[in-house]
Short mmCIF file of C-alpha atoms in Angstrom, two decimals:
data_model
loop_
_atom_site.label_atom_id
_atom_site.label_comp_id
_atom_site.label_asym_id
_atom_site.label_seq_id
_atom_site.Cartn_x
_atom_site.Cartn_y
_atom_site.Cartn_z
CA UNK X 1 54.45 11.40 58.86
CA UNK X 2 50.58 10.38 58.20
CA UNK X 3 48.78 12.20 56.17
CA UNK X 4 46.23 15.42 57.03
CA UNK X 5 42.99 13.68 56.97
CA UNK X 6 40.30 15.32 54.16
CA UNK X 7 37.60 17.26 55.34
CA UNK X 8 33.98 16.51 53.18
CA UNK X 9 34.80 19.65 51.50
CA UNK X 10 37.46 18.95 50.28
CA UNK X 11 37.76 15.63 49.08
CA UNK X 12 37.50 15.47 44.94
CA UNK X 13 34.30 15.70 43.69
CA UNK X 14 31.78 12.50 44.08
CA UNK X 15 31.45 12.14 40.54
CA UNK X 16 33.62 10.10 39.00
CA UNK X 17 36.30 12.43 36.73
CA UNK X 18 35.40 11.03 33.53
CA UNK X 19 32.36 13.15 32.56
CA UNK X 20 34.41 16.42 33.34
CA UNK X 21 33.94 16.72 29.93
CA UNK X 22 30.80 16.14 29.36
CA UNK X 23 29.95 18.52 31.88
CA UNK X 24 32.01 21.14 30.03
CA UNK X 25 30.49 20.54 26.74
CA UNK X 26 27.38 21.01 29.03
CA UNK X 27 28.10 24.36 29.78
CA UNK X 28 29.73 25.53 25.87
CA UNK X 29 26.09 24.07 24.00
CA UNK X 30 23.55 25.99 26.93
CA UNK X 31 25.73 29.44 26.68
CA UNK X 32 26.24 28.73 22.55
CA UNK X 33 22.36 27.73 22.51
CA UNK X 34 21.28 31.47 24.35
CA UNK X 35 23.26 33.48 21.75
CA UNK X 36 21.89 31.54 18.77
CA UNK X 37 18.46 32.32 19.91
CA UNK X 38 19.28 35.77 21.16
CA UNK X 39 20.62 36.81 17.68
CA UNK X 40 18.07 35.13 15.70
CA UNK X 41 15.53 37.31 17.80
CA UNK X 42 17.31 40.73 16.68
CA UNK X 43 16.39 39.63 13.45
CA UNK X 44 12.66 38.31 13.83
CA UNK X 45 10.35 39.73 16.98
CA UNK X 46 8.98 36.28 17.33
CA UNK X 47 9.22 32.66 15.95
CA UNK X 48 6.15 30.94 14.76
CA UNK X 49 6.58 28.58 17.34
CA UNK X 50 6.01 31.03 20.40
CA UNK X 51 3.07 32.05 18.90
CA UNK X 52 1.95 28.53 18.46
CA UNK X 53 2.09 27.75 21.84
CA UNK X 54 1.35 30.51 23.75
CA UNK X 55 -1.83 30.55 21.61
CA UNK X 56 -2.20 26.69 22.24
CA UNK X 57 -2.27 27.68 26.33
CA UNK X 58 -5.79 29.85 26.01
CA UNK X 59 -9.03 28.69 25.39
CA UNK X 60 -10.28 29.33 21.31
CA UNK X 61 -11.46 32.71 21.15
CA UNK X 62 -10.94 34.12 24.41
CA UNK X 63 -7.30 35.28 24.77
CA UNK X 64 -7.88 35.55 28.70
CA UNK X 65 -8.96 32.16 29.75
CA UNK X 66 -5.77 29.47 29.77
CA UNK X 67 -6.97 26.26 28.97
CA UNK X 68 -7.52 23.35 31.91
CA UNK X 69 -9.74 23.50 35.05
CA UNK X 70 -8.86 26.46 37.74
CA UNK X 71 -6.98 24.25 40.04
CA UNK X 72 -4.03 24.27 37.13
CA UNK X 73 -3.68 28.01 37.00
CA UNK X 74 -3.77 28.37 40.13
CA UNK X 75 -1.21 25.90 40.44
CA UNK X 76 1.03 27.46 37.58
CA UNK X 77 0.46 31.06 40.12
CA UNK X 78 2.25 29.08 42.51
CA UNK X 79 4.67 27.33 41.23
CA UNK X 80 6.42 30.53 39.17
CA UNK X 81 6.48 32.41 42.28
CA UNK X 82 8.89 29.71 43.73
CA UNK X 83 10.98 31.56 40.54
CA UNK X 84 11.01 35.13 41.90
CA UNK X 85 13.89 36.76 43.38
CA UNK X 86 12.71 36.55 46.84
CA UNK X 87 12.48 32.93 46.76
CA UNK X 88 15.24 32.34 44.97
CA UNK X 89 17.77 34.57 47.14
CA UNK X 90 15.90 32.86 50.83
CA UNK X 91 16.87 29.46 48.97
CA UNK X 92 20.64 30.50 48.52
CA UNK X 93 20.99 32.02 51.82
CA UNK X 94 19.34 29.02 53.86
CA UNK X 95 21.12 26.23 51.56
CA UNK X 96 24.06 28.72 52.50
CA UNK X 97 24.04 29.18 56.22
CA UNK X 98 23.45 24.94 56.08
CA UNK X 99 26.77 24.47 54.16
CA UNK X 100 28.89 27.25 57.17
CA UNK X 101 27.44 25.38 59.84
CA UNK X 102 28.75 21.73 58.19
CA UNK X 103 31.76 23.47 57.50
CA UNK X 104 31.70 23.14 53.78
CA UNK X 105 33.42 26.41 53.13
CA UNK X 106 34.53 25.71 49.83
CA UNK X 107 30.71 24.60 48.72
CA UNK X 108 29.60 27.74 50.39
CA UNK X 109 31.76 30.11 48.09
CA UNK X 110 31.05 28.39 45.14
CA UNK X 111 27.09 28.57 45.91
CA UNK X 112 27.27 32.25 46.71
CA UNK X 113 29.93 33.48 43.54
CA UNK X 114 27.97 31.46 41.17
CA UNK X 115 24.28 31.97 42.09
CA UNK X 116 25.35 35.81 42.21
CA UNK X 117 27.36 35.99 39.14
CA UNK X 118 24.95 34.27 37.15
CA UNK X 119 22.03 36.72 38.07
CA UNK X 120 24.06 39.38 37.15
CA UNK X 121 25.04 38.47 33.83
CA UNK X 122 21.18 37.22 33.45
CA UNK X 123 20.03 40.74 34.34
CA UNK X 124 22.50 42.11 31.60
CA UNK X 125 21.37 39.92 29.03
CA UNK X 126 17.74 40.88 28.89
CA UNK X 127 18.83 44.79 28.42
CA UNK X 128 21.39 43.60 25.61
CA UNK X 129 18.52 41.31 23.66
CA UNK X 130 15.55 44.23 24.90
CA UNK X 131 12.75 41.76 23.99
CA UNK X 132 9.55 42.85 24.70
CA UNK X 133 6.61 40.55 26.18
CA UNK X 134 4.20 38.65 24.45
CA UNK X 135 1.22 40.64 23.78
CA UNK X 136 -0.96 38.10 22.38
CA UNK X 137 -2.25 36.68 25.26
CA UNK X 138 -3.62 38.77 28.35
CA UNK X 139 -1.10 37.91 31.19
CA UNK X 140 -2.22 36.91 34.06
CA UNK X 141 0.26 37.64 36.74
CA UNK X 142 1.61 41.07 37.24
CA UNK X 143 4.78 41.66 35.37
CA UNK X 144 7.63 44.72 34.54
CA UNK X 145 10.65 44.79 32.28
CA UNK X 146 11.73 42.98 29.16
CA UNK X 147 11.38 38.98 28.04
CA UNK X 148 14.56 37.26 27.09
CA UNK X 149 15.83 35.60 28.27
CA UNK X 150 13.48 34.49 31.51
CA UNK X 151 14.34 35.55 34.68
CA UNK X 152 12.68 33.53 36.23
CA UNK X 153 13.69 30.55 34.02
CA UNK X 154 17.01 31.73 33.61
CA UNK X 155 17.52 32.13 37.33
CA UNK X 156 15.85 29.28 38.96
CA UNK X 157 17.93 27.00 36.45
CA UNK X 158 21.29 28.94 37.92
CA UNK X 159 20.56 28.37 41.21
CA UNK X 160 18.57 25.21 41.64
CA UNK X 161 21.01 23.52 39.21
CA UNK X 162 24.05 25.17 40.49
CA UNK X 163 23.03 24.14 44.22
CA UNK X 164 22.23 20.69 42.91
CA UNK X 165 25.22 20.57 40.89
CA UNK X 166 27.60 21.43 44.17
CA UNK X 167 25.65 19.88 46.86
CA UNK X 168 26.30 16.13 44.62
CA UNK X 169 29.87 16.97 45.11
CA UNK X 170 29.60 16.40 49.03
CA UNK X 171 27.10 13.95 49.18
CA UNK X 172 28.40 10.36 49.54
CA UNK X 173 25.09 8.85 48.47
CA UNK X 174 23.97 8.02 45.00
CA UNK X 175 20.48 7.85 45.78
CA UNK X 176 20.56 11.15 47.71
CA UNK X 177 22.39 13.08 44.51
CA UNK X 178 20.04 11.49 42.14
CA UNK X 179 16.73 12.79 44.26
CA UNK X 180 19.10 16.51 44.91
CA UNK X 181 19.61 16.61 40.87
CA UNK X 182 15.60 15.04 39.99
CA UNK X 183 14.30 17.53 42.57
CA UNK X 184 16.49 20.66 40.79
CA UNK X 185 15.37 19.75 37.93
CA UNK X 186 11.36 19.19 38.16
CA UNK X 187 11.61 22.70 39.77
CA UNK X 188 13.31 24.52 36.78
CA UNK X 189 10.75 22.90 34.63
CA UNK X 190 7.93 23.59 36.15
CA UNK X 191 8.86 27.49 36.79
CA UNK X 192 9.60 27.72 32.93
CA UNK X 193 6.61 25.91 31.88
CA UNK X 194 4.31 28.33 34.29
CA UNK X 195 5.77 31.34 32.58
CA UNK X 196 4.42 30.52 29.55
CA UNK X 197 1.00 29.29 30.56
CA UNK X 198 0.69 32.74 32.56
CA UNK X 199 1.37 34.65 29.20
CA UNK X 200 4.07 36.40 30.37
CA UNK X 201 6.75 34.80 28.53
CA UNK X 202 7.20 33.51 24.89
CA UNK X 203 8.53 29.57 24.41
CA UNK X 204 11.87 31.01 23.30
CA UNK X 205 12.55 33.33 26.11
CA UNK X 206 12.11 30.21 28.83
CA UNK X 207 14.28 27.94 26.17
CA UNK X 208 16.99 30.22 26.56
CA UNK X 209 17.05 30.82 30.12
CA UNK X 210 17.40 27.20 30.31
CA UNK X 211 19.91 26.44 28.38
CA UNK X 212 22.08 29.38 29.79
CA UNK X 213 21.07 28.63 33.53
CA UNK X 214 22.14 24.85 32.77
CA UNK X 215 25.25 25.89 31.13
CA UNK X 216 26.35 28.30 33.80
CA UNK X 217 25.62 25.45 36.62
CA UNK X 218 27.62 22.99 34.46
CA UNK X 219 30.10 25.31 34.02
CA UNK X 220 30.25 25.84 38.47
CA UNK X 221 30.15 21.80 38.58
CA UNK X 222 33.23 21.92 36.81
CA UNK X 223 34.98 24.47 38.82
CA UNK X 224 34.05 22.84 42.25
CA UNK X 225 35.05 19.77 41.08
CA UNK X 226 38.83 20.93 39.65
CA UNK X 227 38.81 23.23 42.87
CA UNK X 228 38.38 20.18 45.25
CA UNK X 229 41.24 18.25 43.28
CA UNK X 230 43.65 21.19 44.07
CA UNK X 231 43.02 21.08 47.17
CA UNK X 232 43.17 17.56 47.98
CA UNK X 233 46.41 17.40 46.34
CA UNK X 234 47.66 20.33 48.28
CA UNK X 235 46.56 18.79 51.66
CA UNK X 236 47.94 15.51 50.69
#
């Protein structure tokens, strides 16, 4: 009797296996990296570091005026509000619907029980650490709540990474999952690095959202890949 044939979504992941581990070391050294710096900030408010740069970012003297010509900060304006939770949730939800209409069901749970689980515990993390903001710097975009780690560092890294991460697994094309994961990754950058600029984050808060958004979307790599085995072999 001939085999079932495999839909997309189901076929084992486009990687090759051998850097499964890799990816799950990945995951262990980003989560590992947030609690180091987490409990090394119960102890000390700040690092000399943050204050460093974030005092590096303004103009000598004048505490309101980041350095560079106005075209940058108004740049940086823009690019962190591609980090807020409206953006973020309208990316999830399109990238979402796509993934139903192909058919990719399996991608489309993953992307919505990762991206969702991973804001959660991101939310729960700030209250546990209760870091306030950097107040040496006048910040110029409106903000509320505490610091670490960034949300909007921590967040963008979950789900640009995570939907990178997943949509690699489907494509067939190297060059298209090397633009997907290039493009994920330039984003999460930039958003972190425009935190800081604006003053409304110090270094350490956006360093930790990183590494924990990067290990929590190595961590979902790992699971959609070991999910599409199982179910190749079960079809089989």
């Amino acid at each position: 009797m001939p085999r079932t044939p495999l839909i997309p979504d189901e076929e084992p992941a486009a990687v090759p296996p051998a850097p499964r581990a890799a990816w799950i070391a990945m995951a262990a050294a980003g989560l590992l990296a947030l609690l180091l710096l987490g409990f090394a900030i119960l102890d000390q408010e700040t690092f000399r570091w943050d204050r460093a740069i974030i005092l590096g970012l303004r103009v000598p003297g004048d505490t309101r005026q980041p350095i560079g010509p106005e075209w940058l900060h108004q740049a940086m304006v823009d690019i962190t509000a591609v980090g807020s939770g409206t953006i973020l949730t309208l990316a999830v939800v399109l990238v979402t619907g796509l993934l139903l209409v192909r058919r990719l069901w399996l991608t489309a749970a993953l992307v919505v029980a990762a991206t969702v689980s991973g804001s959660l515990l991101a939310a729960q993390a700030k209250f546990f650490f209760h870091r306030t903001r950097p107040e040496l710097v006048d910040h110029l975009v409106p903000v509320t709540g505490l610091s670490f780690p960034s949300g909007h560092a921590t967040n963008s890294a979950i789900v640009f990474l995570t939907l990178a991460g997943l949509l690699v697994q489907v494509e067939r094309g190297r060059g298209a999952r090397t633009y997907t994961m290039a493009v994920a990754v330039l984003l999460v950058g930039a958003i972190g690095v425009s935190r800081v600029y604006l003053g409304v984050h110090w270094p350490s808060d956006v360093v930790a959202g990183w590494c924990a958004g990067t290990g929590w979307a190595a961590l979902w790599w790992w699971l959609g890949a070991q999910a599409r085995v199982l179910l190749a072999r079960r079809r089989q």
